[in-house]
Every structure is written in C-alpha cells, then in structure tokens.
Coordinates of C-alpha atoms and ligand atoms in Angstrom, one line a residue:
M221 CA 87.9 33.9 87.4
S222 CA 85.1 32.0 87.4
K223 CA 82.3 32.4 83.9
V224 CA 79.1 31.9 84.9
R225 CA 76.4 30.3 82.0
I226 CA 74.0 33.5 80.8
Y227 CA 70.8 31.3 81.1
T228 CA 72.4 30.0 84.6
L229 CA 72.9 33.5 85.7
A230 CA 68.7 34.2 83.6
K231 CA 67.7 31.4 86.1
D232 CA 69.4 32.2 89.6
L233 CA 68.4 35.7 88.8
G234 CA 64.9 34.9 88.1
V235 CA 64.7 37.1 84.9
E236 CA 63.9 35.8 81.5
N237 CA 66.9 34.3 79.5
A238 CA 65.6 36.8 76.3
K239 CA 65.9 39.6 78.9
M240 CA 69.3 38.8 79.8
L241 CA 70.3 38.6 75.6
E242 CA 69.1 42.2 76.3
L243 CA 70.7 43.8 78.6
L244 CA 74.5 42.3 77.3
D245 CA 73.4 43.5 73.9
G246 CA 73.1 46.8 76.4
L247 CA 76.3 46.8 77.8
G248 CA 77.5 45.9 73.9
V249 CA 79.1 42.8 75.5
S250 CA 78.9 39.6 72.9
Y251 CA 77.5 36.3 72.8
K252 CA 77.0 33.5 70.9
S253 CA 73.9 32.2 72.0
V254 CA 71.6 31.0 75.9
S255 CA 74.2 28.9 76.4
S256 CA 78.0 30.6 76.5
T257 CA 79.9 32.0 79.2
I258 CA 80.4 35.2 80.6
E259 CA 82.4 37.8 82.8
E260 CA 82.5 37.4 86.6
E261 CA 82.5 41.6 86.0
T262 CA 79.6 41.3 83.8
V263 CA 77.9 39.5 86.1
E264 CA 78.0 42.3 88.3
L265 CA 76.8 44.9 85.6
I266 CA 73.7 42.4 85.2
K267 CA 72.6 43.1 88.5
E268 CA 73.5 46.3 89.4
M269 CA 71.7 47.0 86.0
L270 CA 68.1 45.0 87.6
A271 CA 69.2 46.3 90.7
E272 CA 69.1 49.8 89.6
E273 CA 65.5 48.3 87.0
A274 CA 64.4 47.3 90.3
A275 CA 64.1 50.6 92.0
Q276 CA 62.8 52.8 89.3
E277 CA 59.9 50.5 88.8
G278 CA 57.1 52.5 88.0
G279 CA 58.6 55.3 87.7
A280 CA 61.1 56.8 85.3
A281 CA 64.0 54.8 82.6
A282 CA 66.7 53.7 84.8
P283 CA 69.3 55.7 84.1
Q284 CA 72.6 53.8 81.5
T285 CA 75.9 53.7 82.4
A286 CA 78.7 54.5 80.4
A287 CA 79.4 51.4 78.5
T288 CA 75.1 51.9 77.3
Q289 CA 75.2 55.5 76.6
A290 CA 79.1 53.5 74.6
A291 CA 76.6 50.7 72.7
T292 CA 73.4 51.7 71.9
P293 CA 73.8 55.9 71.1
D294 CA 70.4 55.8 70.1
A295 CA 68.8 54.2 72.4
E296 CA 68.2 57.5 73.9
Q297 CA 65.9 59.4 71.8
D298 CA 64.4 55.2 71.6
A299 CA 63.4 55.4 75.4
P300 CA 59.9 56.3 76.0
T301 CA 60.7 59.1 78.5
G302 CA 58.7 59.0 81.9
T303 CA 56.5 56.3 80.5
P304 CA 57.7 51.9 80.9
A305 CA 55.6 50.9 78.5
A306 CA 56.6 48.4 76.1
A307 CA 56.1 50.4 71.3
P308 CA 53.3 49.1 70.4
A309 CA 54.4 47.4 67.3
Q310 CA 56.0 45.2 69.1
A311 CA 51.8 44.0 70.7
D312 CA 51.4 42.7 67.7
V313 CA 53.3 40.4 68.5
S314 CA 54.0 39.2 71.8
E315 CA 49.8 38.8 71.3
V316 CA 50.4 35.5 69.9
P317 CA 50.6 32.7 72.5
H318 CA 54.4 30.2 72.2
R319 CA 54.3 27.1 70.6
A320 CA 56.1 24.3 71.5
P321 CA 59.5 23.8 69.6
V322 CA 58.7 20.8 67.0
V323 CA 62.2 18.5 66.9
T324 CA 63.6 16.0 64.7
I325 CA 66.1 13.7 65.5
M326 CA 68.5 12.6 62.2
G327 CA 71.8 10.9 62.2
H328 CA 74.1 7.5 61.2
V329 CA 73.1 3.9 61.3
D330 CA 72.1 2.5 64.9
H331 CA 74.0 5.6 66.2
G332 CA 70.6 5.5 68.8
K333 CA 68.3 8.1 67.0
T334 CA 65.5 5.3 68.3
S335 CA 66.3 4.7 71.6
L336 CA 67.1 8.0 72.6
L337 CA 63.6 8.4 71.4
D338 CA 62.1 5.8 73.7
Y339 CA 63.2 6.1 76.4
I340 CA 61.9 9.8 75.7
R341 CA 58.9 9.1 75.5
K342 CA 59.1 6.2 78.3
T343 CA 59.3 9.0 80.6
K344 CA 58.2 11.9 79.5
V345 CA 55.5 10.8 78.2
A346 CA 52.0 8.9 80.3
A347 CA 50.8 6.9 77.3
K348 CA 47.6 5.7 76.9
E349 CA 45.7 3.4 75.3
A350 CA 42.9 4.4 74.6
G351 CA 40.3 2.6 72.6
G352 CA 39.0 2.9 69.1
I353 CA 42.1 4.0 66.9
T354 CA 45.2 3.1 68.5
Q355 CA 48.1 3.3 66.4
H356 CA 52.5 4.6 65.8
V357 CA 52.1 8.3 65.3
G358 CA 55.5 9.8 63.6
A359 CA 55.5 12.2 65.8
F360 CA 54.9 12.5 70.0
E361 CA 55.1 15.1 72.1
A362 CA 57.3 15.1 75.2
Q363 CA 56.3 16.9 78.6
T364 CA 59.0 18.0 80.5
S365 CA 59.7 20.2 83.0
K366 CA 60.7 22.4 80.7
G367 CA 57.4 22.3 79.0
K368 CA 55.3 20.7 75.7
I369 CA 57.9 19.3 73.5
V370 CA 57.2 17.7 70.3
F371 CA 59.2 14.6 68.3
I372 CA 59.5 13.9 64.7
D373 CA 59.4 10.3 64.9
T374 CA 60.2 9.1 61.4
P375 CA 63.1 7.7 60.0
G376 CA 65.9 9.9 59.6
H377 CA 66.4 11.8 57.6
E378 CA 64.2 11.4 54.8
A379 CA 60.8 12.5 56.2
F380 CA 63.1 15.6 57.1
T381 CA 64.3 15.7 53.8
T382 CA 60.8 15.3 51.6
I383 CA 58.0 17.4 53.5
R384 CA 61.2 20.3 52.9
A385 CA 61.0 19.0 48.9
R386 CA 56.9 19.8 49.0
G387 CA 58.8 23.7 50.7
A388 CA 57.5 23.0 54.3
N389 CA 59.5 23.8 57.6
V390 CA 57.8 21.9 60.2
A391 CA 61.3 21.0 62.6
D392 CA 62.2 23.8 64.7
I393 CA 65.6 22.5 66.0
A394 CA 67.2 18.8 64.4
I395 CA 69.1 17.2 66.7
I396 CA 71.4 15.5 65.1
V397 CA 72.7 12.5 66.9
I398 CA 76.4 10.9 67.4
A399 CA 77.9 7.7 68.4
A400 CA 80.5 8.5 71.0
D401 CA 82.0 4.9 70.3
D402 CA 82.0 6.0 65.8
S403 CA 82.3 9.5 65.7
L404 CA 80.1 11.6 62.4
M405 CA 79.5 8.9 59.3
P406 CA 78.5 9.9 55.9
Q407 CA 74.7 9.8 57.1
T408 CA 76.0 11.6 60.1
R409 CA 77.4 14.8 57.3
E410 CA 74.3 14.0 55.6
A411 CA 71.8 14.6 58.4
I412 CA 74.6 18.1 58.9
A413 CA 74.1 19.0 55.8
H414 CA 70.6 18.7 55.7
A415 CA 70.2 20.9 59.2
Q416 CA 72.6 23.8 57.4
A417 CA 70.0 23.9 54.9
A418 CA 67.1 24.0 56.0
N419 CA 68.7 26.8 58.3
V420 CA 67.7 25.3 61.8
P421 CA 68.7 25.6 65.2
M422 CA 71.9 22.6 65.4
L423 CA 72.3 20.7 68.9
I424 CA 74.1 18.0 69.0
A425 CA 73.2 14.6 70.9
I426 CA 76.9 12.3 71.3
N427 CA 75.5 9.1 72.1
K428 CA 76.0 5.7 74.4
V429 CA 79.0 7.8 76.5
D430 CA 78.0 4.5 78.7
L431 CA 79.8 2.6 76.5
P432 CA 83.5 1.7 77.8
Q433 CA 85.2 2.3 74.4
A434 CA 83.0 5.6 74.1
D435 CA 85.4 8.9 73.0
P436 CA 83.5 12.5 73.1
D437 CA 86.6 14.2 73.1
R438 CA 87.0 13.4 69.7
V439 CA 83.9 13.1 68.8
K440 CA 84.4 16.8 69.1
T441 CA 87.8 16.9 68.1
D442 CA 85.7 15.9 64.2
L443 CA 82.9 18.5 64.5
T444 CA 85.6 20.9 64.8
Q445 CA 86.9 19.4 61.6
L446 CA 83.6 20.7 60.0
N447 CA 83.8 23.4 60.8
L448 CA 81.1 23.1 63.6
V449 CA 83.4 24.4 67.0
P450 CA 81.5 23.1 70.2
E451 CA 81.3 25.6 73.1
E452 CA 84.2 24.8 75.0
Y453 CA 86.2 25.0 71.8
G454 CA 85.2 28.4 72.2
G455 CA 82.6 27.9 69.8
D456 CA 78.2 27.7 69.7
L457 CA 77.6 24.3 68.9
V458 CA 75.9 22.9 71.8
V459 CA 77.0 19.2 72.4
V460 CA 75.5 17.3 74.9
P461 CA 77.2 13.3 76.1
V462 CA 74.0 11.5 76.4
S463 CA 73.3 7.2 77.2
A464 CA 69.8 6.7 75.8
K465 CA 71.0 3.3 77.5
T466 CA 71.0 5.1 81.4
G467 CA 69.1 8.6 80.8
E468 CA 72.2 9.8 81.4
G469 CA 72.1 13.6 80.1
V470 CA 68.8 13.2 78.4
E471 CA 67.2 16.0 81.1
D472 CA 70.2 18.6 79.8
L473 CA 69.4 18.1 76.4
L474 CA 65.9 18.1 76.7
E475 CA 66.9 21.5 79.6
Y476 CA 69.4 22.7 75.4
I477 CA 65.7 21.9 73.1
S478 CA 64.2 24.1 75.5
L479 CA 66.7 27.4 75.8
T480 CA 66.8 27.5 71.5
A481 CA 62.6 27.3 71.8
E482 CA 63.1 30.0 73.3
L483 CA 65.1 31.9 71.6
E484 CA 62.9 30.9 68.7
D485 CA 60.2 32.4 70.6
L486 CA 57.4 30.3 68.9
R487 CA 54.4 32.1 68.3
A488 CA 51.3 30.6 66.5
D489 CA 48.1 31.5 67.3
P490 CA 45.4 28.5 68.3
K491 CA 42.6 31.5 66.4
G492 CA 44.0 32.0 63.6
T493 CA 43.2 30.8 59.8
F494 CA 44.3 26.6 60.4
G495 CA 47.4 25.5 58.5
G496 CA 49.2 21.8 59.4
V497 CA 51.5 19.6 57.6
I498 CA 51.2 15.6 56.8
I499 CA 54.0 13.2 58.9
E500 CA 53.1 11.2 56.9
G501 CA 49.9 9.2 55.7
K502 CA 49.1 5.5 55.4
V503 CA 46.2 2.9 54.7
D504 CA 45.0 1.0 57.8
K505 CA 43.6 -2.2 57.1
Q506 CA 41.0 -1.6 59.4
A507 CA 40.7 2.2 59.9
G508 CA 41.1 2.7 56.9
V509 CA 43.2 6.0 54.9
L510 CA 45.1 6.9 58.6
A511 CA 47.0 10.3 58.1
T512 CA 50.0 11.9 60.9
V513 CA 49.3 16.0 60.7
M514 CA 51.5 18.2 62.0
V515 CA 48.9 21.3 63.4
Q516 CA 50.7 24.8 62.8
E517 CA 48.3 27.2 62.7
G518 CA 44.8 27.6 64.4
T519 CA 43.2 25.4 65.0
L520 CA 41.0 21.0 63.9
H521 CA 38.3 19.4 65.9
V522 CA 36.6 17.0 64.7
S523 CA 33.4 17.3 61.2
D524 CA 36.2 20.7 60.4
F525 CA 37.1 19.5 56.5
L526 CA 40.6 19.6 55.3
V527 CA 41.7 19.7 51.8
V528 CA 45.3 17.9 50.9
G529 CA 46.1 18.5 47.6
E530 CA 43.3 17.7 45.2
S531 CA 41.4 16.1 47.2
Y532 CA 39.8 16.7 50.5
G533 CA 38.1 14.9 53.7
K534 CA 36.2 15.6 56.5
I535 CA 37.6 14.3 60.0
K536 CA 35.9 12.2 61.6
A537 CA 38.4 11.0 64.1
M538 CA 41.1 12.1 65.8
T539 CA 44.2 11.0 68.3
D540 CA 46.1 12.7 70.2
S541 CA 50.4 10.6 70.6
N542 CA 49.9 8.6 73.4
G543 CA 46.6 8.0 71.4
N544 CA 43.8 9.6 73.3
R545 CA 41.0 10.0 71.2
I546 CA 40.4 14.0 71.4
K547 CA 38.1 16.9 70.2
E548 CA 40.2 19.2 68.4
A549 CA 43.6 20.2 68.7
G550 CA 46.4 23.8 69.0
P551 CA 49.7 24.7 66.8
S552 CA 52.3 22.1 67.6
T553 CA 50.4 18.7 68.1
P554 CA 50.8 16.2 66.0
V555 CA 47.3 14.4 65.3
Q556 CA 46.4 11.5 63.8
V557 CA 43.2 12.2 62.0
L558 CA 40.7 9.4 59.9
G559 CA 38.9 10.8 57.4
F560 CA 40.5 11.4 54.6
S561 CA 40.6 9.7 50.6
E562 CA 43.3 9.1 49.5
V563 CA 46.7 8.6 51.6
P564 CA 48.1 11.9 51.3
S565 CA 52.4 11.8 51.3
S566 CA 54.5 13.6 53.9
G567 CA 54.7 17.5 53.3
E568 CA 51.7 17.4 51.9
K569 CA 50.2 21.0 53.1
V570 CA 47.6 21.3 54.9
Q571 CA 44.2 23.5 54.8
S572 CA 40.8 23.7 56.2
A573 CA 37.6 24.3 54.1
R574 CA 33.7 25.1 56.2
N575 CA 31.9 23.0 54.2
E576 CA 32.3 20.7 52.4
H577 CA 31.4 22.8 49.2
A578 CA 33.9 25.1 50.3
A579 CA 35.9 21.8 50.2
R580 CA 35.2 21.5 46.7
E581 CA 35.3 24.9 45.3
I582 CA 39.0 24.7 46.2
V583 CA 40.1 21.0 45.0
A584 CA 37.8 22.3 41.7
Q585 CA 40.2 25.6 41.8
R586 CA 43.0 23.5 42.1
A587 CA 42.6 21.5 39.4
D588 CA 42.3 24.1 37.2
E589 CA 45.2 25.2 37.6
R590 CA 47.3 22.3 37.1
R591 CA 45.6 22.3 34.3
D592 CA 46.3 25.9 33.4
A593 CA 49.5 25.4 33.9
E594 CA 49.8 22.1 31.2
N595 CA 48.6 23.8 28.8
A596 CA 50.0 26.4 28.9
R597 CA 53.5 25.0 29.7
V598 CA 53.5 22.5 26.4
Q599 CA 51.7 26.5 25.1
R600 CA 55.9 27.6 25.0
R601 CA 56.8 24.1 24.0
L602 CA 54.9 24.1 20.9
T603 CA 56.0 28.5 20.1
L604 CA 60.0 27.0 20.9
E605 CA 59.5 24.3 18.7
E606 CA 57.8 26.9 15.9
M607 CA 60.4 29.5 17.6
M608 CA 63.6 26.6 15.9
G609 CA 62.0 26.0 13.2
P610 CA 62.0 22.6 10.7
Ligands
GTP959 P1 68.6 2.5 62.4 O1 67.1 3.6 63.5 O2 68.3 2.3 61.9 O3 69.1 4.9 61.6 O4 69.0 3.9 64.2 P2 69.0 4.0 65.2 O5 70.0 5.7 65.0 O6 67.3 4.5 65.8 O7 69.3 3.0 66.6 P3 68.9 2.7 67.2 O8 68.1 3.2 68.9 O9 68.0 1.9 67.1 O10 69.9 1.9 68.3 C1 71.0 1.1 67.9 C2 71.6 0.1 68.4 O11 72.5 0.8 69.4 C3 70.4 -1.0 69.9 O12 71.4 -1.8 69.9 C4 70.5 -0.3 70.5 O13 70.2 -1.5 71.8 C5 72.1 0.6 70.9 N1 72.1 2.1 71.4 C6 71.2 2.5 71.0 N2 71.3 3.5 71.8 C7 72.4 3.6 73.0 C8 73.4 3.7 74.9 O14 72.7 4.9 74.4 N3 73.8 3.1 75.0 C9 74.7 1.4 74.5 N4 75.3 1.0 75.3 N5 73.6 1.2 73.8 C10 72.8 1.9 72.5
MG960 MG1 66.1 4.1 64.0

C-alpha cells in the first residue's frame, strides 16, 4: 500500500496546503503537519471531493459525504445555502497580505550554521555591491523558488535570547543545525529549549552528511530521547539531512521552511503603522551609528523619524541586505539604517514618528513614565520600611 505526503498531494492536485488540511479535517483524518503521510484510500476520497467541488462550481455547496457529516455535525448549519461566498468574518484577515518568514539558525559550535547560511546566501542571493554603507547586515533575504525567506545571521542563540528577553519575537521559524558526525551537544539542547520556550516551530537540519563518519540515524535516535520524534519514526519533527559543503538537501530545507511558513499564515500590512525590532546596532568609523532593523509591520521610508527607547533619529540612508540603497522597506525586510544618534541594542522595539516634534514628544513621554516608575518604586520601599518599623 502506498502512502503519500499531504503537501505532495496538494502540489499534484494543484490545491493549497491549507485547502488540503481543510478537506482532511472534514474527513476526520488526523495528521500532524503537511508533511504527514495519508493512506491511499484517503487520497481517493480527497480526489472525489475535489471533483465534486469542481463539478458544482458556482452552484450550491457540494454534497457532503457520510464521513464529513460524521466528523463535522455543525457544518450543515454553517454552510451558506446557495451562496458559496466566504464567511464575512474572515474577510479582514485575508485582505492583509502575506509576508516572508523570518528564520533563525541555532545549534552547537562548529556544527555548520554559518556555512549553511553562506551556502544559501551564495546560491540564493544575487549579491550586488553598491556604493555607500556596505556593511555586514545581521540578516539577509534569500529568493527561493518558493518566494522570499529572511534569515537572521547573528551568532547563534545569543541574539535570539536577548531579543526575546526584551519581549520581541523576531523569528517565525527556528532551524536547529546538528552535525551528523557529532550529534546532540549541550548547545544543541539549549537551542532546542529556546525554540520551545519561544513557541517557535522548529526544523532540524542534520548537517555534514557528506562526511564518511556521518551518522544521521544516531542524531534521530538521540532526538527521540528528548521526546522529539522524527516523522519517519512516527512523530511530527521535520528532520532534513543537508550538507553545507555539497549543497545536498538545502533545497529540501528551503521547501520545508516555506511549507512551515504557509501553515503559520504569516501576514503583515505594508500600509499599517510601522513597527520593527533592532537586530543589532554598532558604530562604524566612517558612517557613524548603524543599526539593522527588521521591519515587522508597515513600511519604513528614508527621512522617517525613528524612536528607540528614549532616543530618536532621522533615517539618512537605508540599505537592503545586498548592500543596495533603498528608499523604502516593507514587512519582513531587514534593513541597515543610518541616522540613529545612539547605538540601539538587539531586541529594542522601533517606532516611527511623523516628524521631529512627534519623535521628541514620544521620547519625553517615555522619560516621564520611567521617572514615575522609579519614584513609585522608591515610594514603595519607603512605605515598606515604615511598616516594618524601627
Ligand atoms: P560557530 O559559529 O563557531 O558556532 O560555528 P558554526 O556552527 O557557524 O560552524 P561553521 O559554519 O563555522 O563550520 C564549522 C566547520 O565545519 C568549518 O570548518 C566548516 O568548513 C565545516 N563544515 C560546515 N558544514 C559542513 C558540511 O556540510 N560538511 C563538511 N564536511 N564540513 C562542514
Ligand atoms: Mg558561525
């Protein structure tokens, strides 16, 4: 009996993964992710359902199979009679455009994180050197056959945790790199714990599979010990064998990232209020203060005023991750910004202000709030001392 992965079937039949999951839900078939496999019988049922839907296109809702009715008893009441239009409540969300996923790479020392990113960058980023502030940007965009993917390229989980400690979640997906000749090491476990604590979907890349001493099976078994069960062992953990040296498996990894992102249904409004996070800040001897900002919502423009903590600045210049000067940047775009007066730290939230006056206002208000909070703290301590008596 042959089994087929959900996303493969979706691709073959030319439907979205989300649609496929909807049909499976309707049939009451359980699955863990789009990479779960389903039985041939189910495949046949899905094909029938799609055929029926196609036949009824434009007409009344497709008649439900017995299995569908059993699994979703309320479906009949919910189904609009005669009008196949989408539920109005969902209209708002679906109008917000999708955005590219932001991916962080974590793992033990020397397991090949940088090499893997380098390989992706080399093959997927058309690096154009432009004049101006060409500096290493702590994040880069890769164009893949599945669309844009943004990778955060800061050293390991240090950045991930500092950013998260400030309450900002930048990464949508975490990739844990594990060397096939070394298996799970202390920092691998740490990285896994960080991804789990952040509730970020996690993919495992078993790297260095080109080495003769590579033992990917051992890595999978070791993962099982942590209650992380790879798909081929019946679990839901996606494990992709790769080699940053030969490039083997890298395309698969990118595909899995896209699939995971699709399920997360990541959206952001380029026309909305700007919101972003500092990935890293530094001082360049020639250019001055440079900061890598991840645009999360809205659009950033040259000449905008940015507020970070209790300081603000006007964007004098902006470059994308290829070093090209750009005038504006939408959601899920890492940009390097020139114009901050103080060096911002990783994880600080960035707001924009209409003009310098508004920026100053925000900064002044924040300073007031901080002083108030400090005074309140002192007050509380004094009261406590009074209560304790002499
Ligand atoms: P840190 O940043 O120090 O934590 O290390 P890292 O995880 O970024 O590892 P890095 O990419 O620097 O790779 C460490 C070593 O492994 C280098 O010598 C790489 O050339 C080598 N290496 C990385 N990936 C592969 C691979 O797929 N195959 C082989 N054979 N060697 C690899
Ligand atoms: Mg490295």
